[in-house]
PDB file of C-alpha atoms in Angstrom:
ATOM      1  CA  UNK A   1      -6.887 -27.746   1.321  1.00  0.00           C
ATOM      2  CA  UNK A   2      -7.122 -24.043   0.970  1.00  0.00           C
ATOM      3  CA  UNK A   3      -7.334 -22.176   3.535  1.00  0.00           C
ATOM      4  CA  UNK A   4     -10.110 -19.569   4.568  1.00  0.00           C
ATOM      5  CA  UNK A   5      -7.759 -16.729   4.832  1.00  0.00           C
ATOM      6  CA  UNK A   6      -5.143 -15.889   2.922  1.00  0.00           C
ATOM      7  CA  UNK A   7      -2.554 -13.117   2.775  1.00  0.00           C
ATOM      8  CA  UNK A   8      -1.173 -11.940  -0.941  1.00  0.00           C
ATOM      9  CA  UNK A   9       1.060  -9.073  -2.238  1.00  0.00           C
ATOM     10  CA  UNK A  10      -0.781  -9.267  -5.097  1.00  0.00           C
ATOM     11  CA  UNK A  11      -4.028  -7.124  -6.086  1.00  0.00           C
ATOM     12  CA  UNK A  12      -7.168  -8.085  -4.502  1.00  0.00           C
ATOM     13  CA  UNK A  13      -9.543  -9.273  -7.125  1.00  0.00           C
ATOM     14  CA  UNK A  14     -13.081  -8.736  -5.333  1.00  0.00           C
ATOM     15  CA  UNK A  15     -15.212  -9.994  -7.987  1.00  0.00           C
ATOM     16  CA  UNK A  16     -12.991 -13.019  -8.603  1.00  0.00           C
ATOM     17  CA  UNK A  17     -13.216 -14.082  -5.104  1.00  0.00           C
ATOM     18  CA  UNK A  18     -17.087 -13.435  -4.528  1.00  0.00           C
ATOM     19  CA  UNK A  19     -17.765 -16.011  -7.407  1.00  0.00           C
ATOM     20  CA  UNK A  20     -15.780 -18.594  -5.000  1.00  0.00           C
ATOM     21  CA  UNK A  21     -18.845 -18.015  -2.452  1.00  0.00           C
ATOM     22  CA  UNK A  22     -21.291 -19.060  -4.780  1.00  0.00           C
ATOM     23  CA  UNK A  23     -23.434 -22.281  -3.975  1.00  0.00           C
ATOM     24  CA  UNK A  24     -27.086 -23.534  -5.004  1.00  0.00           C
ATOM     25  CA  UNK A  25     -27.966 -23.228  -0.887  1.00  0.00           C
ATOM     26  CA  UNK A  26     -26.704 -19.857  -0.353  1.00  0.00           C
ATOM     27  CA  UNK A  27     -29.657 -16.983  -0.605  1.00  0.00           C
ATOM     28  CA  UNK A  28     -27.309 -14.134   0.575  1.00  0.00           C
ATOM     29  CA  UNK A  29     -23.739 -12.734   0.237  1.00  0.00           C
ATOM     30  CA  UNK A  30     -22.127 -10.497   2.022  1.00  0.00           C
ATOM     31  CA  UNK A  31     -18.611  -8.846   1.155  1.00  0.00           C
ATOM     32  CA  UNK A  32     -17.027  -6.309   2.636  1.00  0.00           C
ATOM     33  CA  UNK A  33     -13.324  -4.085   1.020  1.00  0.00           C
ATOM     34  CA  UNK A  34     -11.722  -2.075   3.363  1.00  0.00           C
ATOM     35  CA  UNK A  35      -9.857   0.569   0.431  1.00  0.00           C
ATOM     36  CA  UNK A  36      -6.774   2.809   1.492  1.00  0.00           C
ATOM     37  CA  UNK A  37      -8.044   6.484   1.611  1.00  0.00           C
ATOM     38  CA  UNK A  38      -6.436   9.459   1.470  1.00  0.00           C
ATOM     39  CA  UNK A  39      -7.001  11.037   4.992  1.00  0.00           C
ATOM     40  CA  UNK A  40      -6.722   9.556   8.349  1.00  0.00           C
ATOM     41  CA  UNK A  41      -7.313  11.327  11.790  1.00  0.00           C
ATOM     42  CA  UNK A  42      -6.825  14.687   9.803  1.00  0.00           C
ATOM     43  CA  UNK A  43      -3.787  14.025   8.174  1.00  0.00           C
ATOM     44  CA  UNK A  44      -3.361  13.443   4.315  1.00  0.00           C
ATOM     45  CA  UNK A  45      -2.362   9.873   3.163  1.00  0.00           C
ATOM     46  CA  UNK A  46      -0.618   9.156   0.008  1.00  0.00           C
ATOM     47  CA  UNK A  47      -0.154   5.248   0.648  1.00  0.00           C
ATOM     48  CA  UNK A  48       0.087   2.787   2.951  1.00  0.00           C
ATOM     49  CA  UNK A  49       2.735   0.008   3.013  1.00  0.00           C
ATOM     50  CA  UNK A  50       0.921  -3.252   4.873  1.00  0.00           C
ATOM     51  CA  UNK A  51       3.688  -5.719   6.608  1.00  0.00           C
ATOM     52  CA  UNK A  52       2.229  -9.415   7.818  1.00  0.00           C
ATOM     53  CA  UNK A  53       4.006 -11.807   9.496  1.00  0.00           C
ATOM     54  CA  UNK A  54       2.606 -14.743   7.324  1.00  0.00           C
ATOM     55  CA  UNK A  55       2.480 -17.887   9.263  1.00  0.00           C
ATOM     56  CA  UNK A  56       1.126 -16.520  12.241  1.00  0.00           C
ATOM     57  CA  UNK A  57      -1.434 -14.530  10.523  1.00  0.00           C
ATOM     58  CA  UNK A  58      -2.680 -17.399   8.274  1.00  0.00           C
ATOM     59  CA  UNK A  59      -2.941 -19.646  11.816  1.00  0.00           C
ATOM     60  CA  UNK A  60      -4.468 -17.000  13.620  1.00  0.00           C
ATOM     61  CA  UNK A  61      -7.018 -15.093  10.525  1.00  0.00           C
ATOM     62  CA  UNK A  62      -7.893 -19.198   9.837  1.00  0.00           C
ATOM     63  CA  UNK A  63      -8.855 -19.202  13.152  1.00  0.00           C
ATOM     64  CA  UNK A  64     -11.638 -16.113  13.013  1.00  0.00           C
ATOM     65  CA  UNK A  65     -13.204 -17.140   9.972  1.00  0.00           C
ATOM     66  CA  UNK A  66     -13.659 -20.736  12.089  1.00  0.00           C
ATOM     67  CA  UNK A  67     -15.106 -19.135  14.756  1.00  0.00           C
ATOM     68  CA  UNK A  68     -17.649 -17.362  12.570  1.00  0.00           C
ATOM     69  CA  UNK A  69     -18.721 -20.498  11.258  1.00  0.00           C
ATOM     70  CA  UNK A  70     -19.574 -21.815  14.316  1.00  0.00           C
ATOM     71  CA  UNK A  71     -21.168 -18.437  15.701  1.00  0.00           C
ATOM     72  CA  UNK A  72     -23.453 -18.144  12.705  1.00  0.00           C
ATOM     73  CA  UNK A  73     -25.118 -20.146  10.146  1.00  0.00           C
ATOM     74  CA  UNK A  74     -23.313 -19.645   7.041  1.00  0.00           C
ATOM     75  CA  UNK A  75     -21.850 -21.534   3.889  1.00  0.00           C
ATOM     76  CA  UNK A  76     -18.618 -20.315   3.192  1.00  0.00           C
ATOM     77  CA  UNK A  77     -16.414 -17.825   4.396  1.00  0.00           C
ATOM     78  CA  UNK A  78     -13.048 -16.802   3.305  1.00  0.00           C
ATOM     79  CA  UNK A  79     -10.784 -13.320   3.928  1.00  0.00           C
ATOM     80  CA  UNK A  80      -8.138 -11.958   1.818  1.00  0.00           C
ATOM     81  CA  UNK A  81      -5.648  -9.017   2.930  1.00  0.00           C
ATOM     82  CA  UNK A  82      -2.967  -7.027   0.877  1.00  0.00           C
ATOM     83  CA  UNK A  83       0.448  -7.160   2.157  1.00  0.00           C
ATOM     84  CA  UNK A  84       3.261  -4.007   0.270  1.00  0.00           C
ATOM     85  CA  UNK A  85       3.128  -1.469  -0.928  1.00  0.00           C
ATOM     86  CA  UNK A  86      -1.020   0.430  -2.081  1.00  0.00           C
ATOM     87  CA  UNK A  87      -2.224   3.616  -3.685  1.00  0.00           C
ATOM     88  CA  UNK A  88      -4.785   5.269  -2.941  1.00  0.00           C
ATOM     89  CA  UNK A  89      -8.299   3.393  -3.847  1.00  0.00           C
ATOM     90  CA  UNK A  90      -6.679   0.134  -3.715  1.00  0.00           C
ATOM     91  CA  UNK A  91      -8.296  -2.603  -1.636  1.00  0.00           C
ATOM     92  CA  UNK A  92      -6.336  -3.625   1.149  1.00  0.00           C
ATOM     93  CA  UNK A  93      -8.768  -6.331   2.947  1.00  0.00           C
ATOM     94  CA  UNK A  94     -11.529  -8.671   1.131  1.00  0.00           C
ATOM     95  CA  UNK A  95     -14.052 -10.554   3.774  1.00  0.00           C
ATOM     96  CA  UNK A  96     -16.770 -12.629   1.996  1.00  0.00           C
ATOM     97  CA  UNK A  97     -19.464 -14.603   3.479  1.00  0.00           C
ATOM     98  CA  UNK A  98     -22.250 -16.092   1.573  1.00  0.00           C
ATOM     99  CA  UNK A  99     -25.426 -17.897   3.926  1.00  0.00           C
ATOM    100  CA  UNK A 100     -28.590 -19.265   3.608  1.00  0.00           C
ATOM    101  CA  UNK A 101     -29.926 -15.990   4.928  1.00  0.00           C
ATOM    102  CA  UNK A 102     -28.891 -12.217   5.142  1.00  0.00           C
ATOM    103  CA  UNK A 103     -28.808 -11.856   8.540  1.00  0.00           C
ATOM    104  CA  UNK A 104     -26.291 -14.236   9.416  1.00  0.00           C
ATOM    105  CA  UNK A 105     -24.294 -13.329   6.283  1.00  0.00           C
ATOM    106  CA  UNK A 106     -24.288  -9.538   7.888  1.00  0.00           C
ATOM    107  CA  UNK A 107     -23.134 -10.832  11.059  1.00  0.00           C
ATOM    108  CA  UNK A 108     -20.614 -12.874  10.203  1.00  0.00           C
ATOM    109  CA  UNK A 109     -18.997 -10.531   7.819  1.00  0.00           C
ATOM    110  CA  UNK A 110     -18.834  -7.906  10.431  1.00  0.00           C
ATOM    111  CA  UNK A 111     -17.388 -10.552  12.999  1.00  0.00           C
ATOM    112  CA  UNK A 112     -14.432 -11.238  10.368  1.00  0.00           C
ATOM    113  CA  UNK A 113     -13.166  -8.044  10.068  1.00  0.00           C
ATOM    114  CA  UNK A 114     -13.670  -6.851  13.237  1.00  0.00           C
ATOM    115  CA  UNK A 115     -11.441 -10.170  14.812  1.00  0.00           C
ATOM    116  CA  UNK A 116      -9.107  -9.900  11.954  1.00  0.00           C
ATOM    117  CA  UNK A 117      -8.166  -5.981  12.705  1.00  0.00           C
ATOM    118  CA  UNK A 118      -8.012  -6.969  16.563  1.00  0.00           C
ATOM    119  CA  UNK A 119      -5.859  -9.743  16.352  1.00  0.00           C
ATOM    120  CA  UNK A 120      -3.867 -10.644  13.389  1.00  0.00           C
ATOM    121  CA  UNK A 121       0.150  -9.323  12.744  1.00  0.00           C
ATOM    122  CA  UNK A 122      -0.432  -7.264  10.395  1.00  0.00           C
ATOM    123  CA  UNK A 123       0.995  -3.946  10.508  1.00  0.00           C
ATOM    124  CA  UNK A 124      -0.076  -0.786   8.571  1.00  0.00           C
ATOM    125  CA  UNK A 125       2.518   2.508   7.389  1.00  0.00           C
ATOM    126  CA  UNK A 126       0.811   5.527   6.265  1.00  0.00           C
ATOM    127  CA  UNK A 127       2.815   7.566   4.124  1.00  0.00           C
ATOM    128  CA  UNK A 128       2.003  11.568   4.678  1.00  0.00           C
ATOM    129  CA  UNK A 129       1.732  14.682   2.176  1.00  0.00           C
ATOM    130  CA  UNK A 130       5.520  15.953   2.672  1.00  0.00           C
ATOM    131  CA  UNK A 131       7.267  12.749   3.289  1.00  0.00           C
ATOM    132  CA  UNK A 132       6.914  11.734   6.835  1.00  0.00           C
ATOM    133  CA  UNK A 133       5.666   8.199   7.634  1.00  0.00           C
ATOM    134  CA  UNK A 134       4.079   6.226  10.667  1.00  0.00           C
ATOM    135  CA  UNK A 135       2.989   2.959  12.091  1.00  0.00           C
ATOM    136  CA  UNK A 136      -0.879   2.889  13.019  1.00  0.00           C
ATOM    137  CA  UNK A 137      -1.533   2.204  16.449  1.00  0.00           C
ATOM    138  CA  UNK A 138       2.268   2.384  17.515  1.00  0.00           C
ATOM    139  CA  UNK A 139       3.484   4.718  20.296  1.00  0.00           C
ATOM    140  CA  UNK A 140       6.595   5.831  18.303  1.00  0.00           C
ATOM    141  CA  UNK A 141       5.164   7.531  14.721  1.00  0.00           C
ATOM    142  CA  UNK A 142       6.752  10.030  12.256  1.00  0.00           C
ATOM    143  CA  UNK A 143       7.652  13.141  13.248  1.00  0.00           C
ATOM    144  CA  UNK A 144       4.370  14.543  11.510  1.00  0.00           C
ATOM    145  CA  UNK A 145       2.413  12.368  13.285  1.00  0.00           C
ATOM    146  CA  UNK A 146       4.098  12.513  16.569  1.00  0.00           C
ATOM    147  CA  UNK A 147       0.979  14.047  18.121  1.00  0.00           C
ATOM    148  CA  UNK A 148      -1.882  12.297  16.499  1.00  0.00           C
ATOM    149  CA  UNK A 149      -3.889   9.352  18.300  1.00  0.00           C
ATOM    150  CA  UNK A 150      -5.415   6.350  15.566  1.00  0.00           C
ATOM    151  CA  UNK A 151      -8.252   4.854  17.088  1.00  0.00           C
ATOM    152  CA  UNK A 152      -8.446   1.293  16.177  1.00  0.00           C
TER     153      UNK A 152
ATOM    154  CA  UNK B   1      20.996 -18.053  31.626  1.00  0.00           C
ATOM    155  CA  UNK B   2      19.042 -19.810  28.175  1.00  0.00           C
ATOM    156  CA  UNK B   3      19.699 -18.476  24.386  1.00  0.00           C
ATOM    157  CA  UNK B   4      16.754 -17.593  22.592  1.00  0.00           C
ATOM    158  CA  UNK B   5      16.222 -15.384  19.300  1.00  0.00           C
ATOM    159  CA  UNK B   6      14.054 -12.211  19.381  1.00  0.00           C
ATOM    160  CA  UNK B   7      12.250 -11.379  16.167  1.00  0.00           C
ATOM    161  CA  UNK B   8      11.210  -8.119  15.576  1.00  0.00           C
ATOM    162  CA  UNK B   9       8.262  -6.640  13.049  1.00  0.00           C
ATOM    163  CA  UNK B  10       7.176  -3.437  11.800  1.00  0.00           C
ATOM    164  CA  UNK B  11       7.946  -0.226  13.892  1.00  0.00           C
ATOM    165  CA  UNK B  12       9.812  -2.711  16.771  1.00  0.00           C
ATOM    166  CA  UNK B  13      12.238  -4.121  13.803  1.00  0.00           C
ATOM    167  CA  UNK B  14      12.822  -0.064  12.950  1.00  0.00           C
ATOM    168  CA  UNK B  15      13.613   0.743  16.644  1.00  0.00           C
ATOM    169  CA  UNK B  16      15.482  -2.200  17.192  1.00  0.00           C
ATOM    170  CA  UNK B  17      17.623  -1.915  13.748  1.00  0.00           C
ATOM    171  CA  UNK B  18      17.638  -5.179  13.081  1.00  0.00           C
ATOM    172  CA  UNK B  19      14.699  -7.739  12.306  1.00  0.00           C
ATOM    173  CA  UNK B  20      16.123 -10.380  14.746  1.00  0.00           C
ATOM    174  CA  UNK B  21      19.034 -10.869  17.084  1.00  0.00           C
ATOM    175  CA  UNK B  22      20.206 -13.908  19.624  1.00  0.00           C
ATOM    176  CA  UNK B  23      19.635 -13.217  23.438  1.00  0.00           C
ATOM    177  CA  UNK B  24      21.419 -14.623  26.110  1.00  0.00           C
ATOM    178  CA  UNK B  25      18.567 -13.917  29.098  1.00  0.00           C
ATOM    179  CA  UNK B  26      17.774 -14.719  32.850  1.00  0.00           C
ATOM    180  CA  UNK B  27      13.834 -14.154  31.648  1.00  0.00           C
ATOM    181  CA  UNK B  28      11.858 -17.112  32.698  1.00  0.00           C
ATOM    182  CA  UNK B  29       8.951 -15.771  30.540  1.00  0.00           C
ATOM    183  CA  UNK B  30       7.962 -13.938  27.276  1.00  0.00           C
ATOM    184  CA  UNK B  31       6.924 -10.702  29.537  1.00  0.00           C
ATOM    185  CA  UNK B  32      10.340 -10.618  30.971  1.00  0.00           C
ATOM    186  CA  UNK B  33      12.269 -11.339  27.636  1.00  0.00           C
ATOM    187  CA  UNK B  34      10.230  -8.089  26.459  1.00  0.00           C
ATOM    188  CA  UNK B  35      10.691  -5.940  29.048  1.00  0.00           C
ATOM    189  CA  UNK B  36      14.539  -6.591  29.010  1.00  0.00           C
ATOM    190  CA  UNK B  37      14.546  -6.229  25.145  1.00  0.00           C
ATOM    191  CA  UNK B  38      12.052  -3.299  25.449  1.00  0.00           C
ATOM    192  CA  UNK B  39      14.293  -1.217  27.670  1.00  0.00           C
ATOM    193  CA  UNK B  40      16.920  -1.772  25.637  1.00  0.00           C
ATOM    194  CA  UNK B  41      15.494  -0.848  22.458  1.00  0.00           C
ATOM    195  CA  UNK B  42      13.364   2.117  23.785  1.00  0.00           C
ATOM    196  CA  UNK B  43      10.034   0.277  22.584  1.00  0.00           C
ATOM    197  CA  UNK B  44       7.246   2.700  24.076  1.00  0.00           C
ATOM    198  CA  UNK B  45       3.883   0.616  23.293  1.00  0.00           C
ATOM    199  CA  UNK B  46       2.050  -0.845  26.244  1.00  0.00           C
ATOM    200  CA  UNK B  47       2.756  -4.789  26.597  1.00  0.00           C
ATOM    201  CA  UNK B  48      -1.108  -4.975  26.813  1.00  0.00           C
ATOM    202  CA  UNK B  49      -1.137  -3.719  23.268  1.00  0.00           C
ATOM    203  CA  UNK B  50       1.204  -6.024  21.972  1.00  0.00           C
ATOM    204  CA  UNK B  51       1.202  -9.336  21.510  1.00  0.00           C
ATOM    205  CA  UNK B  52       3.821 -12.414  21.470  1.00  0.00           C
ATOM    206  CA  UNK B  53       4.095 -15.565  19.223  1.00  0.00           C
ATOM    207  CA  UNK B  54       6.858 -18.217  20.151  1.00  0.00           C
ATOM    208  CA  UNK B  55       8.238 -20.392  17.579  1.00  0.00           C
ATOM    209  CA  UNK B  56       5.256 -19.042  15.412  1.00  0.00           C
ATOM    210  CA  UNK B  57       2.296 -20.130  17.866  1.00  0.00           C
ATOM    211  CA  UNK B  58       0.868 -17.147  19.307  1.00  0.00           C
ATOM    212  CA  UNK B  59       1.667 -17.257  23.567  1.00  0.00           C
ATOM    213  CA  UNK B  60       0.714 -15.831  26.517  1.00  0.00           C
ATOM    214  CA  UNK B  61       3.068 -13.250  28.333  1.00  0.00           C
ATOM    215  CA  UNK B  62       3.302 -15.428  30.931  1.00  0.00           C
ATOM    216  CA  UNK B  63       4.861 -18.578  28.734  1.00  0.00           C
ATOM    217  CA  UNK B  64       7.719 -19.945  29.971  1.00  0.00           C
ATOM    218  CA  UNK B  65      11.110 -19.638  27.869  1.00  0.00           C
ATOM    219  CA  UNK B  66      12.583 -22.542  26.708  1.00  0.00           C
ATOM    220  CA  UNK B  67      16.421 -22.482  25.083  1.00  0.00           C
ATOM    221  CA  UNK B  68      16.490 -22.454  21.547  1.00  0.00           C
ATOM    222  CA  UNK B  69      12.825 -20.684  21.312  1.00  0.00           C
ATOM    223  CA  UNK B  70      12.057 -17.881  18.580  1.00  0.00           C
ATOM    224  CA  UNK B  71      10.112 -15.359  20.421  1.00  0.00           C
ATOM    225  CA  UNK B  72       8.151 -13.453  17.931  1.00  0.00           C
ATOM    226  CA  UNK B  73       7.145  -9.650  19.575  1.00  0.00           C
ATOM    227  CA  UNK B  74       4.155  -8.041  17.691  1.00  0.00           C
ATOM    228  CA  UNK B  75       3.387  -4.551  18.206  1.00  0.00           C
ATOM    229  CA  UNK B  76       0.227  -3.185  17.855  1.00  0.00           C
ATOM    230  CA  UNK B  77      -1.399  -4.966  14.739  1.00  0.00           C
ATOM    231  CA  UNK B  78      -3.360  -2.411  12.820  1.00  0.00           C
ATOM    232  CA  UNK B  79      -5.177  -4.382   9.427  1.00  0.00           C
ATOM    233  CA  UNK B  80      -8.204  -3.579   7.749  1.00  0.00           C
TER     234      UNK B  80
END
């Protein structure tokens, strides 16, 4: 059995894993890329190096995805995030849903990635303009970043 | 006194130095095994911003210890 989310230190390939979705019921799809950009809370980003802890966060993104399928009527749903190191551009997390119906396709997605940012181990490095680096969310950062506050 | 293993990830493992490491502990619970292993290492997140898996089943802070367990301390997860 596969399971519904996945991590891979391998390239996300978003059009690849929207055909997966596809079923004679399903009217709508909904998928959603979260890409590394170059700026965060004023400060320029020139990667970001993604750690997971693997088992946990298969048990525990498995887990959302179940949840949104009992929430909201849907078909399939399945979530894919990056783990190393990404460039600029690249995608880092991959949420499709595909439904009967939009609106429950919308919801769903949104219900994905907001669960999987909240509660999965996975743990995100920006890498600054001059060298200095820094966990998100973490009280002790990179000397640049000493001072700066990441909102969730 | 039980033995357990504390694991360590992202900016925790780079605080602590080292990704795990045995602990010989009078904690009854996960919350007490961090806030010994917190102190020690100088971790500054809130507890209430991290989380704790043991033996790769995310827990409660107030599971009890048991010898031989691999307590797993998250920091604050930040994906998407």
């Amino acid at each position: 059995m596969t399971t519904a989310f996945r991590i891979s230190a391998e390239p996300i390939d978003p059009r690849a894993l929207e055909r997966s979705l596809e079923h004679a019921s399903t009217g709508a799809c909904v998928c959603f890329q979260g890409w590394v950009r170059d700026h965060n809370d004023g400060g320029s980003v020139t990667a970001l190096e993604y750690e997971a802890h693997e088992t946990v966060a298969v048990k525990e993104g498995d887990k959302v995805v179940a949840e949104a399928r009992e929430r909201f009527a849907i078909h399939t749903a399945a979530c894919v995030h990056r783990t190393g190191r990404l460039r600029i551009g690249e995608c880092a997390v991959w949420v499709g849903v595909s439904a009967a119906h939009r609106g429950a396709a919308f919801d769903a997605c949104r219900y994905i990635i907001d669960e999987i940012k909240q509660r999965v181990p996975i743990w995100k490095k920006e890498h600054y303009a001059g060298g200095a680096s820094g966990w998100v969310n973490c009280a002790t950062r990179g000397p640049a970043a000493a001072d700066r506050r990441v909102v969730p | 006194m039980i033995d357990v293993t504390a694991h360590y990830f992202a900016a925790f493992r780079e605080q602590a130095g080292c990704d795990s490491e045995p602990v010989r502990t009078a904690a009854a619970t996960a919350a007490e095994l961090f806030a010994e292993v917190a102190r020690r290492h100088g971790f500054a997140d809130a507890r209430s911003r991290c989380k704790v898996a043991i033996n790769d089943e995310i827990a409660s802070w107030d599971a009890a210890l048991e010898p031989g367990d691999a307590v797993l301390f998250f920091p604050p997860v930040a994906g998407g």
